[in-house]
Amino acid sequence: MVSIKDVAKEAGVGLGTVSRVLNNKGAVKESTRLKVERAIEALQYRPNEVARSFKMQQTQSIALIVPTIWHPFFSKFAYHVEWELSELGYKMILCNSQNEAEKEINYISMLEKNKIDGLIAITYSHDIDQYISSHLPIVSIDRHFTEDVVYVTSDNESGGKQAATELMNRGSSQLAYMGSISDIENESMKRRKGFEQHVKAQGASYSILELKEPVQDIEQEVRRFIVDQPEIDGIFAMNDKWAKIIIHVLKSLGRSVPSEVQVIGYDGITASKEDELTISTIQQPIEQMAKEAVKAVLNIILKEEVEASIVLPVSFYNGTTTR
């Protein structure tokens, strides 16, 4: 059976363009419209009237919940989600929740009342699990819920192993993992797991600094840990924020990075498109994560098949941290 995806491929255009032609909505260049119409004719595509009728009842809007837009990971993810949705003829509604459960519950309520079509959520609030249902078109980023909700994540465990491997390849023998932990189950916890598994397998010495969230003063805790264990010469930080704090503390203690101490973060993001990534880190494929999240939530809305978990590969970036 010919699908809209086949038409898009034949015409050499995006799904959103085909949708606009089929529904006669939105601006499409005449030359592009002709290409789509020729593809429809060549493939003998016949729209599924039931699906079209269902779609016409939709709001054509997807909500994205992020804890804060000020964090570069969340803002970059939001940028790519909006871009993908726009290409498919959907609008994005942004909820900057600040981890306030009431805000997040309001958006779940909007979804239940059909005021929005779907929800992509990056959330760490304690009180929303009871409001989440696997029957709703929701895609979670990293977090697990009691209900079976589709989630998209990077391969955190592999990232931890890669970080340990790189530290040891660079000659580090006294390793450490530093980060925080939430009592909400999420995929980022596997970063430490992957790190520990590889270090133990190699028989190397290591220590752990893992603080319960929320952490009041990361810098103070890092300083105390490093002063107590001056032999540490290789550190894997749970994210780039922690890595930058660790590097700052090391330098303030007169330790040279990377000649004396190697530091590897996790995320691989910059504050803006123009900034250069200057630390060694495990890079998450943020653009691909956004694409997969959009694809998954739309498939749920259209009642098409979707994987329960989508885990994307990470890569090591060798930064240019100055001494």
mmCIF file of C-alpha atoms in Angstrom:
data_model
loop_
_atom_site.group_PDB
_atom_site.id
_atom_site.type_symbol
_atom_site.label_atom_id
_atom_site.label_comp_id
_atom_site.label_asym_id
_atom_site.label_seq_id
_atom_site.Cartn_x
_atom_site.Cartn_y
_atom_site.Cartn_z
ATOM 1 C CA MET A 1 0.000 0.000 0.000
ATOM 2 C CA VAL A 2 1.415 3.386 -1.046
ATOM 3 C CA SER A 3 1.919 5.843 1.853
ATOM 4 C CA ILE A 4 2.445 9.589 2.100
ATOM 5 C CA LYS A 5 6.119 8.830 2.815
ATOM 6 C CA ASP A 6 6.404 7.109 -0.578
ATOM 7 C CA VAL A 7 4.902 10.183 -2.254
ATOM 8 C CA ALA A 8 7.351 12.479 -0.464
ATOM 9 C CA LYS A 9 10.299 10.322 -1.532
ATOM 10 C CA GLU A 10 9.112 10.141 -5.147
ATOM 11 C CA ALA A 11 8.615 13.926 -5.321
ATOM 12 C CA GLY A 12 11.835 14.697 -3.450
ATOM 13 C CA VAL A 13 10.071 16.830 -0.827
ATOM 14 C CA GLY A 14 9.276 16.645 2.893
ATOM 15 C CA LEU A 15 6.227 15.030 4.455
ATOM 16 C CA GLY A 16 4.927 18.453 5.472
ATOM 17 C CA THR A 17 4.918 19.626 1.860
ATOM 18 C CA VAL A 18 2.906 16.599 0.723
ATOM 19 C CA SER A 19 0.490 17.146 3.610
ATOM 20 C CA ARG A 20 -0.028 20.800 2.611
ATOM 21 C CA VAL A 21 -0.747 19.801 -0.984
ATOM 22 C CA LEU A 22 -3.178 17.045 0.005
ATOM 23 C CA ASN A 23 -5.051 19.257 2.462
ATOM 24 C CA ASN A 24 -4.719 22.411 0.358
ATOM 25 C CA LYS A 25 -3.335 24.223 3.395
ATOM 26 C CA GLY A 26 -0.281 26.444 3.594
ATOM 27 C CA ALA A 27 1.940 27.993 0.964
ATOM 28 C CA VAL A 28 3.505 25.664 -1.619
ATOM 29 C CA LYS A 29 5.351 26.794 -4.751
ATOM 30 C CA GLU A 30 3.509 25.896 -7.945
ATOM 31 C CA SER A 31 6.486 23.922 -9.265
ATOM 32 C CA THR A 32 6.615 21.932 -6.012
ATOM 33 C CA ARG A 33 2.870 21.320 -6.073
ATOM 34 C CA LEU A 34 3.176 19.916 -9.597
ATOM 35 C CA LYS A 35 5.971 17.554 -8.511
ATOM 36 C CA VAL A 36 3.831 16.259 -5.665
ATOM 37 C CA GLU A 37 0.778 15.834 -7.901
ATOM 38 C CA ARG A 38 2.863 13.956 -10.486
ATOM 39 C CA ALA A 39 4.194 11.666 -7.753
ATOM 40 C CA ILE A 40 0.655 11.015 -6.490
ATOM 41 C CA GLU A 41 -0.442 10.104 -10.008
ATOM 42 C CA ALA A 42 2.618 7.974 -10.756
ATOM 43 C CA LEU A 43 2.242 5.971 -7.534
ATOM 44 C CA GLN A 44 -1.564 5.947 -7.734
ATOM 45 C CA TYR A 45 -1.696 7.148 -4.151
ATOM 46 C CA ARG A 46 -5.129 7.292 -2.544
ATOM 47 C CA PRO A 47 -5.394 9.152 0.786
ATOM 48 C CA ASN A 48 -6.835 7.221 3.694
ATOM 49 C CA GLU A 49 -10.030 9.190 4.234
ATOM 50 C CA VAL A 50 -10.438 7.905 7.786
ATOM 51 C CA ALA A 51 -6.962 9.073 8.717
ATOM 52 C CA ARG A 52 -7.509 12.397 6.951
ATOM 53 C CA SER A 53 -10.794 12.918 8.753
ATOM 54 C CA PHE A 54 -9.081 12.162 12.058
ATOM 55 C CA LYS A 55 -6.278 14.571 11.258
ATOM 56 C CA MET A 56 -8.681 17.379 10.394
ATOM 57 C CA GLN A 57 -10.017 17.143 13.944
ATOM 58 C CA GLN A 58 -6.573 17.748 15.389
ATOM 59 C CA THR A 59 -5.123 21.029 16.622
ATOM 60 C CA GLN A 60 -1.882 20.412 14.663
ATOM 61 C CA SER A 61 0.054 21.378 17.794
ATOM 62 C CA ILE A 62 2.489 19.456 20.000
ATOM 63 C CA ALA A 63 3.591 20.633 23.438
ATOM 64 C CA LEU A 64 7.191 20.336 24.599
ATOM 65 C CA ILE A 65 7.917 20.425 28.330
ATOM 66 C CA VAL A 66 11.459 21.344 29.394
ATOM 67 C CA PRO A 67 12.678 22.149 32.930
ATOM 68 C CA THR A 68 14.252 25.419 31.771
ATOM 69 C CA ILE A 69 15.025 27.036 28.451
ATOM 70 C CA TRP A 70 18.213 28.547 29.912
ATOM 71 C CA HIS A 71 20.033 25.200 29.874
ATOM 72 C CA PRO A 72 21.792 24.807 26.491
ATOM 73 C CA PHE A 73 20.789 21.140 26.122
ATOM 74 C CA PHE A 74 17.095 21.900 26.562
ATOM 75 C CA SER A 75 17.157 24.998 24.339
ATOM 76 C CA LYS A 76 18.982 23.169 21.538
ATOM 77 C CA PHE A 77 16.594 20.237 21.807
ATOM 78 C CA ALA A 78 13.612 22.609 21.659
ATOM 79 C CA TYR A 79 15.061 24.292 18.560
ATOM 80 C CA HIS A 80 15.277 20.999 16.672
ATOM 81 C CA VAL A 81 11.841 19.802 17.843
ATOM 82 C CA GLU A 82 10.254 23.036 16.596
ATOM 83 C CA TRP A 83 12.071 22.728 13.271
ATOM 84 C CA GLU A 84 10.938 19.136 12.722
ATOM 85 C CA LEU A 85 7.333 19.875 13.658
ATOM 86 C CA SER A 86 7.249 22.930 11.409
ATOM 87 C CA GLU A 87 8.459 20.851 8.472
ATOM 88 C CA LEU A 88 5.514 18.498 9.057
ATOM 89 C CA GLY A 89 2.947 21.276 9.361
ATOM 90 C CA TYR A 90 2.675 21.232 13.165
ATOM 91 C CA LYS A 91 3.112 23.990 15.738
ATOM 92 C CA MET A 92 5.157 23.612 18.934
ATOM 93 C CA ILE A 93 3.888 24.925 22.268
ATOM 94 C CA LEU A 94 6.729 25.352 24.774
ATOM 95 C CA CYS A 95 6.289 24.804 28.502
ATOM 96 C CA ASN A 96 9.220 26.140 30.537
ATOM 97 C CA SER A 97 8.178 24.228 33.673
ATOM 98 C CA GLN A 98 10.967 25.029 36.172
ATOM 99 C CA ASN A 99 10.158 21.526 37.488
ATOM 100 C CA GLU A 100 6.809 22.780 38.763
ATOM 101 C CA ALA A 101 4.437 19.808 38.695
ATOM 102 C CA GLU A 102 1.352 22.037 38.411
ATOM 103 C CA LYS A 103 2.519 23.434 35.062
ATOM 104 C CA GLU A 104 3.259 19.970 33.717
ATOM 105 C CA ILE A 105 -0.078 18.579 34.915
ATOM 106 C CA ASN A 106 -1.858 21.451 33.112
ATOM 107 C CA TYR A 107 -0.322 20.352 29.813
ATOM 108 C CA ILE A 108 -1.258 16.724 30.414
ATOM 109 C CA SER A 109 -4.806 17.968 31.070
ATOM 110 C CA MET A 110 -4.740 19.906 27.782
ATOM 111 C CA LEU A 111 -3.758 16.674 26.027
ATOM 112 C CA GLU A 112 -6.605 14.744 27.661
ATOM 113 C CA LYS A 113 -9.067 17.446 26.575
ATOM 114 C CA ASN A 114 -7.741 17.395 22.969
ATOM 115 C CA LYS A 115 -6.487 20.994 23.195
ATOM 116 C CA ILE A 116 -3.134 19.697 21.948
ATOM 117 C CA ASP A 117 -2.413 16.575 19.910
ATOM 118 C CA GLY A 118 0.641 15.226 21.686
ATOM 119 C CA LEU A 119 3.317 15.863 24.285
ATOM 120 C CA ILE A 120 7.098 15.510 24.356
ATOM 121 C CA ALA A 121 8.362 15.772 27.927
ATOM 122 C CA ILE A 122 11.687 16.331 29.642
ATOM 123 C CA THR A 123 10.553 16.336 33.241
ATOM 124 C CA TYR A 124 11.969 15.635 36.686
ATOM 125 C CA SER A 125 8.947 16.578 38.815
ATOM 126 C CA HIS A 126 7.968 14.051 41.471
ATOM 127 C CA ASP A 127 4.203 14.451 41.302
ATOM 128 C CA ILE A 128 3.243 13.813 37.675
ATOM 129 C CA ASP A 129 3.684 10.048 37.370
ATOM 130 C CA GLN A 130 0.098 9.420 38.502
ATOM 131 C CA TYR A 131 -1.206 11.651 35.689
ATOM 132 C CA ILE A 132 0.721 9.876 32.931
ATOM 133 C CA SER A 133 -1.067 7.223 30.885
ATOM 134 C CA SER A 134 0.334 4.976 28.182
ATOM 135 C CA HIS A 135 -2.925 5.586 26.269
ATOM 136 C CA LEU A 136 -1.981 9.233 25.727
ATOM 137 C CA PRO A 137 0.345 10.346 22.884
ATOM 138 C CA ILE A 138 3.314 11.155 25.130
ATOM 139 C CA VAL A 139 7.026 10.687 24.454
ATOM 140 C CA SER A 140 9.466 11.023 27.335
ATOM 141 C CA ILE A 141 13.108 12.040 27.033
ATOM 142 C CA ASP A 142 15.340 9.920 29.325
ATOM 143 C CA ARG A 143 12.795 9.467 32.105
ATOM 144 C CA HIS A 144 10.895 6.268 32.912
ATOM 145 C CA PHE A 145 7.314 6.299 34.191
ATOM 146 C CA THR A 146 5.240 3.675 36.003
ATOM 147 C CA GLU A 147 3.098 3.409 32.873
ATOM 148 C CA ASP A 148 4.753 2.138 29.694
ATOM 149 C CA VAL A 149 5.523 5.432 27.977
ATOM 150 C CA VAL A 150 7.717 5.595 24.866
ATOM 151 C CA TYR A 151 11.057 7.212 25.610
ATOM 152 C CA VAL A 152 13.966 8.541 23.557
ATOM 153 C CA THR A 153 17.464 8.672 24.992
ATOM 154 C CA SER A 154 21.145 8.505 24.133
ATOM 155 C CA ASP A 155 23.185 5.403 24.963
ATOM 156 C CA ASN A 156 24.248 6.578 28.412
ATOM 157 C CA GLU A 157 25.830 3.297 29.450
ATOM 158 C CA SER A 158 27.996 3.207 26.341
ATOM 159 C CA GLY A 159 28.929 6.841 27.009
ATOM 160 C CA GLY A 160 30.197 5.934 30.478
ATOM 161 C CA LYS A 161 32.279 3.111 29.035
ATOM 162 C CA GLN A 162 33.707 5.371 26.335
ATOM 163 C CA ALA A 163 34.689 7.970 28.936
ATOM 164 C CA ALA A 164 36.480 5.364 31.082
ATOM 165 C CA THR A 165 38.249 3.980 28.012
ATOM 166 C CA GLU A 166 39.478 7.415 26.925
ATOM 167 C CA LEU A 167 40.726 8.310 30.408
ATOM 168 C CA MET A 168 42.712 5.099 30.634
ATOM 169 C CA ASN A 169 44.043 5.454 27.095
ATOM 170 C CA ARG A 170 45.380 8.859 28.097
ATOM 171 C CA GLY A 171 47.326 7.306 30.964
ATOM 172 C CA SER A 172 45.009 8.012 33.887
ATOM 173 C CA SER A 173 45.303 5.341 36.600
ATOM 174 C CA GLN A 174 43.405 6.881 39.542
ATOM 175 C CA LEU A 175 39.925 7.473 38.145
ATOM 176 C CA ALA A 176 36.827 9.123 39.524
ATOM 177 C CA TYR A 177 33.184 9.616 38.616
ATOM 178 C CA MET A 178 31.500 12.794 39.849
ATOM 179 C CA GLY A 179 27.841 13.729 39.596
ATOM 180 C CA SER A 180 24.460 13.865 41.263
ATOM 181 C CA ILE A 181 21.538 11.458 41.416
ATOM 182 C CA SER A 182 17.787 11.953 41.472
ATOM 183 C CA ASP A 183 15.278 9.635 43.127
ATOM 184 C CA ILE A 184 13.374 9.688 39.815
ATOM 185 C CA GLU A 185 14.496 6.837 37.562
ATOM 186 C CA ASN A 186 16.058 8.081 34.337
ATOM 187 C CA GLU A 187 18.539 6.918 31.737
ATOM 188 C CA SER A 188 21.322 9.308 32.811
ATOM 189 C CA MET A 189 21.951 7.044 35.819
ATOM 190 C CA LYS A 190 23.508 4.563 33.389
ATOM 191 C CA ARG A 191 26.474 6.884 32.795
ATOM 192 C CA ARG A 192 27.996 5.902 36.133
ATOM 193 C CA LYS A 193 27.045 2.253 35.528
ATOM 194 C CA GLY A 194 28.907 2.102 32.216
ATOM 195 C CA PHE A 195 31.928 3.865 33.718
ATOM 196 C CA GLU A 196 32.129 1.497 36.687
ATOM 197 C CA GLN A 197 31.651 -1.627 34.607
ATOM 198 C CA HIS A 198 34.581 -0.789 32.348
ATOM 199 C CA VAL A 199 36.906 0.346 35.145
ATOM 200 C CA LYS A 200 36.195 -2.790 37.210
ATOM 201 C CA ALA A 201 36.758 -5.002 34.170
ATOM 202 C CA GLN A 202 40.178 -3.415 33.707
ATOM 203 C CA GLY A 203 41.061 -3.728 37.400
ATOM 204 C CA ALA A 204 41.737 0.010 37.732
ATOM 205 C CA SER A 205 41.418 2.103 40.897
ATOM 206 C CA TYR A 206 38.483 4.492 41.084
ATOM 207 C CA SER A 207 36.344 6.515 43.481
ATOM 208 C CA ILE A 208 32.856 7.981 43.324
ATOM 209 C CA LEU A 209 31.365 11.333 44.282
ATOM 210 C CA GLU A 210 27.607 11.088 43.772
ATOM 211 C CA LEU A 211 25.431 13.621 45.557
ATOM 212 C CA LYS A 212 21.676 13.540 46.128
ATOM 213 C CA GLU A 213 19.772 16.216 44.182
ATOM 214 C CA PRO A 214 19.258 19.073 44.662
ATOM 215 C CA VAL A 215 22.925 19.884 45.363
ATOM 216 C CA GLN A 216 23.365 23.212 47.120
ATOM 217 C CA ASP A 217 27.046 23.842 46.332
ATOM 218 C CA ILE A 218 28.638 21.580 43.712
ATOM 219 C CA GLU A 219 31.914 23.484 43.705
ATOM 220 C CA GLN A 220 32.420 23.090 47.452
ATOM 221 C CA GLU A 221 31.695 19.356 47.330
ATOM 222 C CA VAL A 222 34.035 18.844 44.366
ATOM 223 C CA ARG A 223 36.812 20.810 46.065
ATOM 224 C CA ARG A 224 36.527 18.730 49.252
ATOM 225 C CA PHE A 225 36.582 15.485 47.256
ATOM 226 C CA ILE A 226 39.655 16.424 45.214
ATOM 227 C CA VAL A 227 41.577 17.771 48.224
ATOM 228 C CA ASP A 228 40.898 14.526 50.095
ATOM 229 C CA GLN A 229 42.086 12.462 47.097
ATOM 230 C CA PRO A 230 44.914 14.370 45.408
ATOM 231 C CA GLU A 231 46.031 11.243 43.552
ATOM 232 C CA ILE A 232 43.030 11.400 41.179
ATOM 233 C CA ASP A 233 44.264 11.978 37.609
ATOM 234 C CA GLY A 234 41.214 11.115 35.481
ATOM 235 C CA ILE A 235 37.629 12.298 36.024
ATOM 236 C CA PHE A 236 34.359 11.483 34.249
ATOM 237 C CA ALA A 237 31.717 14.116 35.032
ATOM 238 C CA MET A 238 28.000 13.309 34.716
ATOM 239 C CA ASN A 239 27.496 16.282 32.372
ATOM 240 C CA ASP A 240 29.323 19.264 30.901
ATOM 241 C CA LYS A 241 28.135 21.571 33.685
ATOM 242 C CA TRP A 242 29.846 19.381 36.247
ATOM 243 C CA ALA A 243 32.925 19.048 34.025
ATOM 244 C CA LYS A 244 33.352 22.826 33.822
ATOM 245 C CA ILE A 245 33.014 23.201 37.599
ATOM 246 C CA ILE A 246 35.549 20.404 38.142
ATOM 247 C CA ILE A 247 38.032 22.027 35.731
ATOM 248 C CA HIS A 248 37.601 25.385 37.523
ATOM 249 C CA VAL A 249 38.238 23.755 40.931
ATOM 250 C CA LEU A 250 41.297 21.862 39.675
ATOM 251 C CA LYS A 251 42.849 25.027 38.256
ATOM 252 C CA SER A 252 42.138 26.930 41.474
ATOM 253 C CA LEU A 253 44.047 24.191 43.302
ATOM 254 C CA GLY A 254 47.004 24.592 40.940
ATOM 255 C CA ARG A 255 46.295 21.405 38.999
ATOM 256 C CA SER A 256 46.833 21.552 35.235
ATOM 257 C CA VAL A 257 44.101 20.280 32.877
ATOM 258 C CA PRO A 258 44.715 18.118 30.881
ATOM 259 C CA SER A 259 48.439 17.542 31.503
ATOM 260 C CA GLU A 260 47.979 16.552 35.174
ATOM 261 C CA VAL A 261 44.311 15.627 35.313
ATOM 262 C CA GLN A 262 42.078 14.488 32.461
ATOM 263 C CA VAL A 263 38.412 15.541 32.596
ATOM 264 C CA ILE A 264 35.602 14.244 30.366
ATOM 265 C CA GLY A 265 32.027 15.545 30.476
ATOM 266 C CA TYR A 266 28.749 14.405 28.921
ATOM 267 C CA ASP A 267 26.343 16.244 26.569
ATOM 268 C CA GLY A 268 28.563 18.035 24.048
ATOM 269 C CA ILE A 269 26.716 21.335 23.828
ATOM 270 C CA THR A 270 27.587 25.012 23.609
ATOM 271 C CA ALA A 271 25.729 28.105 24.780
ATOM 272 C CA SER A 272 25.223 29.254 21.170
ATOM 273 C CA LYS A 273 25.781 28.108 17.589
ATOM 274 C CA GLU A 274 28.842 30.353 17.356
ATOM 275 C CA ASP A 275 30.599 29.002 20.473
ATOM 276 C CA GLU A 276 33.316 26.381 20.198
ATOM 277 C CA LEU A 277 33.139 23.233 22.298
ATOM 278 C CA THR A 278 36.298 23.406 24.400
ATOM 279 C CA ILE A 279 36.086 20.414 26.741
ATOM 280 C CA SER A 280 36.458 16.709 26.128
ATOM 281 C CA THR A 281 32.994 15.187 26.335
ATOM 282 C CA ILE A 282 30.619 12.449 25.290
ATOM 283 C CA GLN A 283 28.337 14.043 22.691
ATOM 284 C CA GLN A 284 24.644 13.302 22.600
ATOM 285 C CA PRO A 285 23.013 13.341 19.122
ATOM 286 C CA ILE A 286 20.559 16.087 20.111
ATOM 287 C CA GLU A 287 19.223 16.775 16.618
ATOM 288 C CA GLN A 288 18.569 13.079 16.010
ATOM 289 C CA MET A 289 16.945 12.731 19.443
ATOM 290 C CA ALA A 290 14.562 15.562 18.521
ATOM 291 C CA LYS A 291 13.752 13.966 15.158
ATOM 292 C CA GLU A 292 13.041 10.603 16.753
ATOM 293 C CA ALA A 293 10.879 12.159 19.473
ATOM 294 C CA VAL A 294 8.778 14.011 16.887
ATOM 295 C CA LYS A 295 8.484 10.920 14.700
ATOM 296 C CA ALA A 296 7.436 8.799 17.694
ATOM 297 C CA VAL A 297 4.767 11.166 19.017
ATOM 298 C CA LEU A 298 3.229 11.601 15.546
ATOM 299 C CA ASN A 299 3.202 7.829 15.018
ATOM 300 C CA ILE A 300 1.378 7.410 18.335
ATOM 301 C CA ILE A 301 -1.164 10.067 17.298
ATOM 302 C CA LEU A 302 -1.752 8.316 13.960
ATOM 303 C CA LYS A 303 -1.873 4.936 15.727
ATOM 304 C CA GLU A 304 1.086 3.626 13.784
ATOM 305 C CA GLU A 305 3.716 1.282 15.152
ATOM 306 C CA VAL A 306 6.387 2.821 17.385
ATOM 307 C CA GLU A 307 9.274 1.328 19.378
ATOM 308 C CA ALA A 308 8.891 1.398 23.170
ATOM 309 C CA SER A 309 12.434 2.715 23.632
ATOM 310 C CA ILE A 310 14.647 4.533 21.157
ATOM 311 C CA VAL A 311 18.321 4.548 22.167
ATOM 312 C CA LEU A 312 20.725 6.540 20.002
ATOM 313 C CA PRO A 313 24.534 6.181 19.855
ATOM 314 C CA VAL A 314 26.896 8.722 21.398
ATOM 315 C CA SER A 315 30.388 9.750 20.323
ATOM 316 C CA PHE A 316 33.545 11.029 22.012
ATOM 317 C CA TYR A 317 34.657 14.588 21.334
ATOM 318 C CA ASN A 318 38.284 15.419 22.061
ATOM 319 C CA GLY A 319 38.122 18.960 23.391
ATOM 320 C CA THR A 320 40.668 21.755 23.349
ATOM 321 C CA THR A 321 40.672 22.654 27.033
ATOM 322 C CA THR A 322 43.482 25.105 27.818
ATOM 323 C CA ARG A 323 45.932 24.647 30.624
#
